[in-house]
Amino acid sequence: MRPRPSVTAGLALVLAAGGLGSVPITSAAGASSGVSSADRTDAVRARQAVTRHIDLKRWSTDAAWRTGTRAGVRVRNGAIRIDHRIGIRRYDDPWGAGGARRYGFARWTSGWVRTGFGLTELVPSWNATTPRGTWIELAVRGRRGGGAGSWDVMARWAGGDQAFHRTSPKRQPDDASSVNVDTLITDRGRRYSAWQLRITLLRRLGTAGSPTVRSAGAVASRVPRGGSVRTSATTMRRKVEVRVPRWSQMVHQGDYPRYDGGGEAWCSPTSVAMVLGRWHRLPRPKQYAWVKKPHPARWVDHGARYSYDYRYQGAGNWPFNTAYAGTLGLDAYVTRLRSLRAAEGFIRRGIPLVASIAFGPGELDGAPLSSSPGHLLVIRGFTRTGRVIVNDPAADHARGVRRVYKRRQFENAWLPTTGGTVYVIQRAGAS
């Protein structure tokens, strides 16, 4: 996975401090400043006591969609579509040809979502279909005591890539927040008390098609970063393991450089493909017929192409991956979990999770990578004692993909680094 800018910028400090799990409480800088071991222990305990604030809000039913403001949008069968245009927009696709094109658009805007805590990060996600010549734009804004901020574009997205190239936006540093690829992040020391989502549905002038948005939402959070976490107590009483096929990202090394070249860059689409395989929802052979033989697991190349973010230049954009799964008939979204105890609940329901982690040297025993500033894998089960059974796509071959990781090490590679980020990919109507 291509590291996000904020992760990359801090990697040198992380490694100098002995790895991602040790910053900042036990950093070398902390030791040289005269902080005693007892003081550091107290600081760790204080950090562990901080509440992990997480709130997920989604819209996916007629009743839910009707709570928002509709302008030219029709609600039907649990989805929104264009009923009539309310305006015309010119858009010049930076990766397309032929210059700016004109689109008619309609718009849906949610009401204000109050989280009950001051959020510092927001990650939207959606499931939609976009016939040729159509696309959607998602924007969010936050509210503080001084009023609402400006709208920040989070994604311009289409399921295909022949007539339109999906892209995350530029950083957009304004008001009290900025955008980092797929995440709205508030400025240091600032928090939003509420947030709002806006979806713009667009179609080429002169055509009658419409995007269909079946679900949309966002996970808001304020979670401590860095340091270490107290290992959660397992709820397992027996081993539970979901049947998930195993595929390696590494066998794709060098595949399709225009989609970031496979290998270490394709952990996210490979993990998503494994979960699609669990639900028997892989793309059909004719859909990946463009992948030249004898490429192995050609559906992984398909996933990398159709989750590729043309501005980010990688296939690791979180909501682009869940949106891709949504195009194959599943209900998929990005959220955050407070601990592995929450993940155990999904596993007991037969739902594997794609988890985003990061770790330094020696911090994840048995991993095929010695360290990573950003990696995705599948949580597929737990042992009776709570160890984590995963499909780690970084293995050289499929036979080495299944691994068992220590619970303490896994939580410290997951919670302090990505806030416990996961993709939930399940059958439609499962939740």
XYZ file of C-alpha atoms in Angstrom:
431
model
C 0.000 0.000 0.000
C 1.313 3.454 -0.884
C 1.828 5.248 2.470
C -0.385 8.221 3.205
C 1.546 11.510 3.422
C 0.974 11.939 7.147
C 2.286 8.443 7.849
C 5.321 8.842 5.624
C 6.317 12.151 7.157
C 6.566 10.644 10.623
C 8.240 7.369 9.685
C 11.818 8.519 10.339
C 10.872 9.634 13.847
C 9.000 6.396 14.432
C 11.896 4.177 13.439
C 14.388 6.254 15.395
C 12.206 5.811 18.456
C 12.247 2.050 18.146
C 9.112 1.462 16.132
C 5.556 2.645 15.741
C 4.393 1.066 18.983
C 6.784 3.066 21.177
C 6.022 6.666 20.222
C 5.923 8.995 22.041
C 5.968 7.714 25.621
C 9.144 5.661 25.426
C 10.916 7.652 22.719
C 14.610 8.403 22.984
C 13.743 12.091 23.263
C 11.572 11.386 26.282
C 14.329 9.441 28.008
C 16.986 12.103 27.440
C 14.781 14.830 28.900
C 14.996 13.316 32.349
C 11.599 11.612 32.416
C 11.771 8.726 34.886
C 10.618 5.196 34.172
C 7.811 5.618 36.699
C 6.669 8.825 35.015
C 6.616 7.104 31.645
C 4.607 4.220 33.101
C 2.084 6.674 34.545
C 1.849 8.411 31.175
C 1.190 5.108 29.426
C -1.555 4.256 31.908
C -3.105 7.674 31.426
C -3.096 7.196 27.661
C -4.650 3.750 28.019
C -7.468 5.257 30.062
C -8.422 7.702 27.292
C -11.777 6.834 25.767
C -11.740 5.795 22.118
C -14.562 7.897 20.675
C -15.998 6.362 17.485
C -19.361 7.001 15.820
C -20.579 5.510 12.532
C -23.529 7.019 10.653
C -24.951 5.565 7.421
C -27.933 6.232 5.137
C -29.292 3.286 3.141
C -33.096 3.217 3.363
C -35.870 5.344 1.878
C -36.699 6.708 5.320
C -33.073 7.605 6.010
C -32.543 9.322 2.653
C -35.684 11.381 3.184
C -34.223 12.912 6.340
C -31.779 14.803 4.105
C -32.331 17.773 1.830
C -33.063 16.706 -1.762
C -32.484 18.935 -4.764
C -33.359 17.184 -8.022
C -32.945 13.786 -6.313
C -35.447 10.916 -6.290
C -35.576 8.331 -3.487
C -36.594 4.811 -4.487
C -35.835 1.272 -3.305
C -33.352 2.367 -0.678
C -31.260 4.493 -3.053
C -31.024 7.993 -4.496
C -30.902 8.881 -8.208
C -31.175 11.954 -10.390
C -34.757 13.005 -10.977
C -33.975 16.290 -12.735
C -30.950 18.527 -12.936
C -30.686 21.626 -10.765
C -27.663 23.037 -12.543
C -24.828 22.460 -14.994
C -21.166 21.959 -14.134
C -18.092 21.963 -16.344
C -15.446 19.428 -15.294
C -12.079 18.828 -16.918
C -10.859 15.337 -16.026
C -7.083 15.747 -15.392
C -6.443 12.209 -16.693
C -8.954 12.272 -19.528
C -8.905 13.582 -23.074
C -11.038 16.094 -24.894
C -11.051 18.934 -22.382
C -13.847 20.041 -20.078
C -17.246 18.395 -20.382
C -20.619 19.592 -19.190
C -22.701 17.669 -16.675
C -26.147 18.191 -15.274
C -26.303 17.554 -11.547
C -28.627 16.921 -8.614
C -27.740 16.954 -4.941
C -28.532 15.335 -1.608
C -27.374 16.855 1.696
C -27.632 15.211 5.093
C -28.707 16.953 8.222
C -26.086 17.730 10.849
C -24.810 14.600 12.591
C -23.955 15.240 16.240
C -21.490 12.732 17.630
C -21.632 13.608 21.326
C -17.867 14.174 21.364
C -15.418 16.473 19.629
C -14.319 14.595 16.527
C -10.855 15.003 15.005
C -11.117 12.655 11.992
C -13.835 11.684 9.540
C -13.708 8.967 6.848
C -16.673 8.743 4.434
C -17.636 5.672 2.405
C -20.402 4.763 -0.042
C -21.853 2.090 -2.335
C -22.990 3.216 -5.775
C -23.247 2.294 -9.427
C -22.335 4.770 -12.145
C -23.347 4.067 -15.755
C -20.972 5.416 -18.399
C -21.034 9.217 -18.458
C -22.031 9.522 -14.785
C -20.145 10.004 -11.529
C -20.583 11.241 -7.978
C -18.836 13.760 -5.759
C -18.796 13.510 -1.966
C -18.043 16.482 0.252
C -18.119 16.981 4.019
C -17.934 19.877 6.407
C -17.679 20.244 10.158
C -19.142 22.588 12.713
C -17.501 24.200 15.713
C -18.748 26.791 18.170
C -18.125 29.521 15.603
C -20.376 27.917 12.991
C -20.098 25.668 9.958
C -16.893 25.371 7.963
C -16.627 25.231 4.196
C -17.334 22.120 2.163
C -14.290 19.910 1.536
C -14.461 17.513 -1.423
C -13.527 13.994 -0.312
C -13.932 12.049 -3.557
C -14.861 12.277 -7.209
C -15.755 8.719 -8.047
C -17.034 6.405 -10.737
C -16.955 2.635 -10.821
C -15.396 2.558 -14.304
C -12.379 4.398 -15.694
C -12.942 4.814 -19.432
C -14.979 8.008 -19.410
C -14.017 9.324 -15.965
C -11.032 8.823 -13.652
C -11.801 8.531 -9.928
C -9.725 10.742 -7.695
C -9.236 11.926 -4.169
C -8.946 15.702 -3.803
C -6.099 18.025 -3.023
C -5.327 18.717 0.626
C -7.739 21.706 0.942
C -6.298 23.246 4.108
C -8.889 25.756 5.249
C -11.088 26.524 8.243
C -10.111 24.116 11.027
C -9.340 20.992 8.991
C -7.705 19.551 5.888
C -8.027 16.443 3.713
C -5.448 13.656 3.691
C -6.332 11.351 0.765
C -9.540 9.838 2.200
C -9.667 11.353 5.700
C -10.789 14.749 6.949
C -8.434 15.742 9.790
C -8.969 18.709 12.067
C -6.120 21.075 12.823
C -4.139 20.384 15.969
C -6.120 21.269 19.086
C -9.407 21.743 17.202
C -12.488 19.537 17.171
C -15.822 19.457 15.390
C -19.020 18.948 17.362
C -21.007 17.848 14.280
C -20.552 17.016 10.612
C -22.542 17.008 7.398
C -22.318 15.012 4.149
C -23.201 16.229 0.655
C -23.521 13.976 -2.395
C -23.633 15.447 -5.887
C -24.851 13.131 -8.670
C -23.709 14.077 -12.187
C -24.415 12.935 -15.750
C -23.250 14.104 -19.165
C -25.606 16.575 -20.793
C -27.737 14.880 -23.404
C -27.784 11.497 -21.641
C -30.503 9.957 -19.489
C -28.466 7.725 -17.161
C -28.038 8.378 -13.474
C -25.744 7.273 -10.683
C -27.502 5.125 -8.093
C -26.235 5.619 -4.545
C -27.393 2.723 -2.353
C -25.621 3.759 0.828
C -23.380 6.497 2.158
C -22.037 7.567 5.498
C -18.917 8.263 7.515
C -17.114 7.190 10.646
C -16.225 10.058 12.981
C -13.611 9.522 15.636
C -11.344 10.934 18.267
C -8.851 8.259 19.147
C -5.424 8.528 20.787
C -2.511 8.000 18.423
C 0.949 6.720 19.204
C 1.978 5.104 22.477
C 0.773 1.641 23.287
C -2.579 0.187 24.273
C -3.609 -2.202 26.992
C -4.369 -5.556 25.417
C -8.094 -6.257 25.347
C -9.437 -9.385 27.022
C -10.769 -11.887 24.538
C -14.414 -12.918 24.428
C -13.578 -16.186 22.661
C -14.216 -19.527 24.341
C -13.243 -21.635 21.366
C -11.404 -21.224 18.097
C -13.523 -19.611 15.354
C -12.163 -19.272 11.820
C -14.022 -18.036 8.757
C -13.299 -19.814 5.487
C -11.505 -17.219 3.321
C -9.451 -17.991 0.189
C -5.756 -17.122 0.300
C -3.932 -15.027 -2.274
C -0.552 -13.321 -2.252
C -0.015 -9.768 -3.402
C 3.656 -10.522 -4.022
C 3.003 -12.817 -6.981
C 1.738 -9.690 -8.769
C 5.051 -7.844 -8.497
C 5.465 -5.736 -11.643
C 1.876 -6.131 -12.830
C 0.416 -3.079 -14.547
C 2.664 -0.191 -13.449
C -0.083 2.275 -14.384
C -2.028 0.864 -11.403
C 1.002 1.044 -9.077
C 2.713 -2.143 -10.143
C 1.517 -4.889 -7.827
C 3.696 -6.397 -5.108
C 3.810 -4.438 -1.860
C 1.512 -1.779 -3.345
C -1.454 -4.142 -3.709
C -2.166 -5.264 -0.137
C -5.554 -3.539 -0.120
C -7.047 -4.921 -3.367
C -5.632 -8.379 -2.589
C -7.243 -8.342 0.863
C -10.530 -7.154 -0.619
C -10.363 -9.919 -3.245
C -9.993 -12.535 -0.507
C -13.141 -11.269 1.220
C -14.989 -11.125 -2.114
C -13.999 -14.752 -2.575
C -15.449 -15.583 0.814
C -18.827 -14.223 -0.392
C -18.487 -15.744 -3.913
C -18.618 -12.241 -5.370
C -15.410 -12.070 -7.390
C -15.682 -10.338 -10.770
C -16.703 -12.575 -13.641
C -13.994 -13.817 -16.038
C -15.185 -11.503 -18.834
C -14.716 -8.548 -16.487
C -10.998 -9.285 -16.060
C -10.426 -10.637 -19.574
C -8.182 -7.591 -20.181
C -5.645 -9.018 -17.684
C -3.072 -10.836 -19.757
C -2.446 -14.500 -19.086
C -0.628 -16.167 -17.355
C -1.097 -13.607 -14.545
C -2.195 -15.514 -11.419
C -5.409 -14.554 -9.601
C -6.318 -12.113 -12.359
C -9.247 -10.775 -10.304
C -6.683 -9.070 -8.016
C -5.475 -6.997 -10.979
C -9.112 -6.107 -11.645
C -9.524 -4.911 -8.056
C -6.358 -2.828 -8.205
C -7.504 -1.122 -11.400
C -11.007 -0.319 -10.182
C -9.956 0.921 -6.748
C -7.048 2.964 -8.140
C -6.956 6.625 -7.097
C -5.466 8.659 -9.935
C -4.322 11.586 -7.801
C -2.993 9.481 -4.919
C -1.483 7.153 -7.541
C -2.226 4.036 -5.572
C -4.825 1.373 -4.877
C -4.880 1.941 -1.105
C -7.589 4.602 -0.800
C -9.808 3.099 1.922
C -13.304 4.076 0.669
C -12.361 3.464 -2.976
C -11.752 -0.151 -1.985
C -15.074 -0.549 -0.195
C -16.848 1.238 -3.058
C -15.294 -1.294 -5.449
C -16.670 -4.154 -3.338
C -20.035 -2.410 -3.472
C -20.042 -2.534 -7.277
C -20.000 -6.335 -6.992
C -23.249 -6.465 -5.031
C -21.998 -6.340 -1.453
C -22.581 -3.888 1.380
C -19.190 -2.390 2.201
C -17.996 0.506 4.319
C -15.061 1.880 6.283
C -15.255 2.108 10.056
C -13.082 1.984 13.161
C -13.232 -0.446 16.061
C -12.244 0.125 19.681
C -10.463 -3.217 20.149
C -10.257 -6.778 18.921
C -13.258 -7.592 21.106
C -15.416 -5.767 18.546
C -13.728 -7.688 15.716
C -14.584 -10.949 17.473
C -18.276 -10.105 17.148
C -17.948 -9.851 13.364
C -16.037 -13.127 13.161
C -18.708 -14.959 15.146
C -21.212 -13.735 12.530
C -18.994 -15.115 9.748
C -17.847 -11.677 8.544
C -14.072 -11.314 7.957
C -12.584 -7.836 8.226
C -9.877 -6.051 6.256
C -7.702 -4.241 8.813
C -5.219 -1.411 8.249
C -2.055 -1.682 10.361
C 1.470 -0.256 10.624
C 4.447 -1.556 12.584
C 8.180 -1.238 13.088
C 10.950 -3.864 13.158
C 10.316 -6.646 15.657
C 6.799 -5.477 16.483
C 4.759 -8.199 14.746
C 6.269 -11.640 15.214
C 5.809 -13.998 12.280
C 4.834 -11.309 9.775
C 6.123 -11.698 6.204
C 7.168 -8.009 6.257
C 9.821 -6.867 8.738
C 8.047 -3.509 9.095
C 5.509 -1.389 7.247
C 4.273 2.219 7.452
C 0.922 1.016 6.076
C -0.375 -2.481 5.327
C -3.745 -4.228 4.978
C -4.668 -7.816 5.753
C -7.734 -9.920 6.535
C -8.816 -10.807 10.073
C -10.408 -14.210 9.517
C -10.614 -15.681 13.014
C -9.396 -16.026 16.587
C -7.927 -18.833 18.638
C -9.514 -19.836 21.930
C -6.961 -17.669 23.752
C -7.654 -14.636 21.560
C -4.732 -14.705 19.159
C -5.563 -13.258 15.746
C -5.863 -15.542 12.714
C -5.237 -13.558 9.534
C -4.720 -13.855 5.826
C -1.653 -11.688 5.307
C -1.265 -11.058 1.559
C 2.387 -10.016 1.961
C 3.435 -13.687 2.034
C 5.502 -14.737 -0.975
C 3.013 -17.430 -1.962
C -0.590 -18.327 -1.184
C 0.418 -21.241 1.039
C 2.075 -18.822 3.483
C -0.774 -16.299 3.648
C -2.529 -17.703 6.729
C -0.781 -16.510 9.888
C -1.506 -16.295 13.616
C -0.433 -13.103 15.394
C -0.105 -12.295 19.068
C -3.071 -10.288 20.306
C -0.995 -7.641 22.079
C 1.272 -7.066 19.088
C -1.624 -6.909 16.640
C -3.610 -4.365 18.651
C -0.526 -2.165 18.963
C 0.037 -2.333 15.198
C -3.594 -1.413 14.574
C -5.143 0.857 17.204
C -2.432 3.512 17.818
C -1.484 3.741 14.139
C -4.708 3.759 12.081
C -7.237 4.225 14.870
C -8.527 0.662 14.443
C -9.551 1.140 10.797
C -11.298 -1.773 9.058
C -13.313 -2.470 5.935
C -16.593 -4.227 6.646
C -17.639 -6.165 3.534
C -20.773 -8.249 3.927
C -23.887 -9.448 2.155
C -26.361 -6.701 1.389
C -28.915 -6.389 4.160
C -26.697 -8.143 6.712
C -26.616 -5.262 9.181
